[in-house]
């Protein structure tokens, strides 16, 4: 009996030893050498890998925790699809400086002929001639400094409307849903900027676009998440919400067709100036641009610009209300630079350093796109590790902008940090620690316009009104709607005008 047990024990020992030995041989001789230096990977579940981590409601937060535990460059997998997660400024710097072209595509799954994320989309277009051409058109005609100068009047009119509306509500002691008001300001401005001469039912079109921009934001999250799945599952998941994407796409199509028709009809006529659509129509032959490319480009701009610019205004006002010292300092700056009789305008912004710091700090704490995605075309080395080709690269901008290694009191609202320590060389410097607009060739081309929207809206709300709020503090809990970081308890408060008569602004820039 004793002998049998000893023999059994010996056999088991030999068996276990052989298993370990084969595993060691496999690891040493048969695994592809590059597998060795993949970035570290946190524990995963069998088959699904790290899928469960991406199902959390606040993905940016759960991935922030993960990277603070396991490292700022991580290798995740969803079934067999690889993802590299980037959560530190130094890694981002390396990726965007040394490998920018390689990661300048997004690898979105073309959702057929849909106007969003479809095969005509500019945002989904791989890095190449078409993307470069459209970006040039965009910068020259809409978002570059000269184009922004030309379109000041459009924004000034919308800002007046925004102020007048708040002034009226203040007179009636009405409570205001801040997000609703700023969404209208940004949406109407962007619609008017990109559509130029619109159509007879302009107000109606602009209102419908606002609703569609929100729906688009929600659908886009599903597309982005589906993009991380392996091809067989991606197809299946995309087919589940094909109907929803198609419905949004069709509504945009109907609206944009009207505007296109109006522009085509008046092509060649003598206008005061060509708008973006005229320029795109003139480029028909040049890059084989079709009407689908133009419509899709418009949907991209509304998707990228509207909610992204409106959300930080709400967050920043909430931070200011919770921080009486910042409010006081901002008001003193506005009153001394702009005065107390006329309304702030965008030409005042360069003379308002504290307001600019407030805007930056709001975006640091509450980036509307807390995470964004790129795709590697070829394998490359980052931080001493190997990032394989065709890997999704997720950049956690939220984690980077609250990284205690780079920011003192990272969770506190302290606009002063952008005045005292924010030297120009730091901005360009060794690390990409401030990244709300992404970076590199595919970084956001709307940064200047976004700063104008946020700066002037905050300026108007602080210069023109006191804000009455029922509770002691604004609740700052986060929620994610679509892809965007939003407030779980949307900000509602009552404006009290600071002046008896409305501030003047018209014709003074
Ligand atoms: C606060 C407001 C905004 C924020 C935080 C923001 C943020 C971003 C981010 C993170 C990206 C991806 C960058 C990357 O991959 O590196 C992006 C791309 C883009 N944004 Fe913005 N954005 C804002 C406003 C705007 C506005 C107002 C417009 C134009 C009307 C705009 C147009 C675009 C476009 C067209 C892209 C795609 C660029 C490309 O693929 O080459 N954005 N934005």
XYZ file of C-alpha atoms in Angstrom, residues 1-242:
242
model
C 0.000 0.000 0.000
C 2.752 2.399 1.067
C 4.694 1.503 -2.117
C 1.700 2.353 -4.371
C 1.334 5.759 -2.768
C 5.071 6.504 -3.232
C 4.913 5.389 -6.917
C 1.778 7.516 -7.483
C 3.457 10.487 -5.886
C 6.551 9.973 -8.058
C 4.367 9.738 -11.222
C 2.482 12.893 -10.348
C 5.716 14.677 -9.671
C 7.161 13.559 -13.035
C 3.915 14.567 -14.770
C 3.891 18.038 -13.203
C 7.591 18.454 -13.936
C 7.035 17.519 -17.606
C 4.161 20.010 -17.869
C 6.325 22.818 -16.505
C 9.238 21.805 -18.674
C 7.116 21.819 -21.881
C 5.619 25.162 -20.937
C 9.103 26.566 -20.393
C 10.332 25.147 -23.740
C 7.288 26.586 -25.509
C 7.818 29.955 -23.922
C 11.524 29.982 -24.685
C 11.607 28.520 -28.183
C 8.224 28.584 -29.850
C 6.504 31.880 -28.910
C 7.142 34.661 -31.384
C 9.952 36.798 -29.938
C 7.848 39.946 -30.125
C 5.276 38.445 -27.730
C 7.891 38.763 -25.035
C 7.811 42.492 -24.886
C 4.138 43.205 -25.172
C 3.122 45.771 -22.549
C 2.069 44.272 -19.195
C -1.400 42.819 -19.114
C -3.639 42.817 -16.025
C -5.412 39.559 -15.078
C -8.080 38.641 -17.602
C -11.022 36.245 -17.810
C -10.917 33.136 -19.967
C -12.167 33.640 -23.551
C -13.555 37.185 -23.156
C -10.250 38.596 -21.901
C -10.773 42.115 -20.530
C -14.221 42.698 -22.022
C -15.800 43.084 -18.576
C -13.618 46.157 -17.901
C -15.127 48.001 -20.849
C -18.685 47.369 -19.742
C -18.425 49.629 -16.705
C -20.613 52.757 -16.793
C -17.661 55.085 -16.246
C -15.028 53.326 -18.346
C -12.508 56.160 -18.042
C -12.597 55.785 -14.242
C -12.312 52.000 -14.121
C -9.430 52.107 -16.603
C -7.815 54.913 -14.579
C -7.848 52.639 -11.519
C -6.478 49.764 -13.569
C -3.547 51.774 -14.868
C -2.688 53.185 -11.458
C -2.411 49.581 -10.247
C -0.727 47.865 -13.225
C 1.031 50.624 -15.208
C 0.523 53.426 -17.673
C 0.955 51.272 -20.783
C -1.194 48.144 -20.701
C -2.041 45.374 -23.108
C -5.690 44.318 -23.001
C -7.617 41.933 -25.144
C -11.287 41.561 -26.018
C -11.597 37.940 -27.094
C -8.659 37.927 -29.527
C -8.691 41.661 -30.409
C -5.757 43.575 -28.942
C -6.021 46.980 -27.284
C -3.174 49.060 -25.914
C -4.223 51.437 -23.155
C -2.206 54.630 -22.719
C -2.621 56.540 -19.441
C 0.478 58.622 -18.898
C 1.838 61.819 -20.361
C 5.290 60.399 -21.104
C 3.914 57.388 -23.021
C 1.506 59.663 -24.933
C 4.418 61.919 -25.777
C 6.369 59.023 -27.226
C 3.414 57.742 -29.242
C 2.374 61.108 -30.647
C 5.918 62.295 -31.358
C 7.636 59.173 -32.651
C 4.727 57.249 -34.186
C 2.150 59.885 -35.106
C 1.688 58.880 -38.771
C 1.496 55.209 -37.839
C -1.360 55.892 -35.419
C -3.135 58.584 -37.461
C -6.080 56.391 -38.427
C -9.010 55.420 -36.274
C -9.894 52.039 -37.740
C -13.649 52.586 -37.249
C -15.745 49.878 -38.853
C -17.425 51.447 -41.868
C -21.117 51.286 -41.073
C -22.107 50.964 -44.716
C -23.349 54.050 -46.476
C -24.367 55.689 -43.176
C -23.513 59.385 -42.997
C -21.861 58.789 -39.638
C -18.757 56.582 -39.308
C -19.555 55.266 -42.777
C -17.270 54.897 -45.724
C -17.608 58.635 -46.578
C -16.785 59.939 -43.100
C -13.803 62.277 -42.623
C -13.330 61.289 -38.959
C -13.166 57.591 -39.926
C -11.032 58.187 -43.016
C -7.566 56.645 -42.815
C -4.616 59.009 -42.835
C -4.035 59.876 -46.495
C -4.736 62.289 -49.338
C -8.513 62.586 -48.834
C -8.186 63.265 -45.110
C -5.411 65.827 -45.668
C -7.414 67.623 -48.353
C -10.551 67.858 -46.196
C -8.559 69.053 -43.203
C -7.039 71.829 -45.308
C -10.520 72.868 -46.478
C -11.686 72.851 -42.859
C -8.842 74.956 -41.526
C -8.905 77.450 -44.408
C -12.662 77.938 -44.465
C -13.892 77.344 -40.935
C -11.471 76.727 -38.098
C -8.162 78.468 -38.863
C -7.414 81.922 -37.336
C -8.289 83.866 -40.524
C -11.558 81.970 -41.058
C -12.499 82.525 -37.399
C -11.821 86.235 -37.778
C -14.123 86.387 -40.821
C -16.974 84.650 -39.014
C -16.905 86.694 -35.778
C -20.161 88.458 -36.567
C -22.124 85.159 -36.680
C -20.912 84.180 -33.212
C -21.392 87.681 -31.811
C -25.076 87.605 -32.865
C -25.591 84.203 -31.236
C -23.852 85.377 -28.043
C -26.191 88.397 -27.889
C -29.172 86.080 -28.269
C -27.822 83.868 -25.483
C -27.398 86.861 -23.154
C -30.811 88.384 -24.020
C -32.508 85.077 -23.322
C -30.825 84.743 -19.902
C -31.662 88.382 -19.132
C -35.331 87.724 -19.886
C -35.303 84.601 -17.718
C -33.673 86.568 -14.914
C -36.450 89.178 -15.124
C -39.045 86.382 -14.790
C -36.993 84.689 -12.023
C -37.044 81.511 -14.106
C -34.757 78.569 -13.338
C -32.431 77.720 -16.196
C -31.143 74.318 -17.316
C -27.640 75.415 -18.148
C -26.866 72.582 -20.563
C -30.009 73.297 -22.612
C -29.074 76.970 -22.972
C -25.441 76.433 -23.876
C -26.280 73.584 -26.236
C -28.546 75.977 -28.121
C -25.805 78.613 -28.244
C -23.181 76.208 -29.590
C -25.477 74.274 -31.917
C -26.975 77.383 -33.500
C -23.547 78.969 -33.924
C -22.004 75.860 -35.525
C -25.030 75.335 -37.806
C -24.815 78.914 -38.997
C -21.045 78.733 -39.419
C -21.072 75.546 -41.490
C -24.308 75.991 -43.396
C -23.760 79.605 -44.357
C -26.799 80.445 -46.439
C -29.217 77.908 -45.025
C -32.756 77.557 -46.282
C -36.116 79.259 -45.672
C -36.906 77.017 -42.667
C -33.563 77.819 -41.030
C -34.758 77.938 -37.406
C -36.529 74.604 -37.794
C -33.424 72.967 -39.335
C -31.182 74.229 -36.563
C -33.581 72.920 -33.898
C -33.758 69.478 -35.527
C -29.973 69.290 -35.812
C -29.718 69.879 -32.041
C -31.831 66.796 -31.274
C -29.951 64.713 -33.821
C -26.544 65.766 -32.440
C -27.496 64.240 -29.068
C -28.789 61.013 -30.653
C -25.610 60.784 -32.689
C -23.493 61.033 -29.563
C -25.302 58.103 -27.954
C -25.083 55.857 -31.044
C -21.436 56.616 -31.524
C -20.513 54.921 -28.247
C -21.972 51.688 -29.511
C -19.993 52.011 -32.730
C -16.793 52.729 -30.836
C -17.263 49.806 -28.474
C -18.182 47.480 -31.341
C -14.950 48.556 -32.997
C -12.974 46.925 -30.200
C -14.518 43.502 -30.821
C -13.079 40.791 -33.064
C -14.412 40.979 -36.674
C -17.057 38.203 -36.349
C -18.604 39.735 -33.230
C -18.242 43.300 -34.541
C -20.394 42.429 -37.558
C -23.030 40.860 -35.333
C -23.157 43.762 -32.862
C -23.219 46.387 -35.617
C -26.100 44.602 -37.300
C -28.080 44.906 -34.039
C -28.151 48.677 -34.120
C -27.913 49.157 -37.859
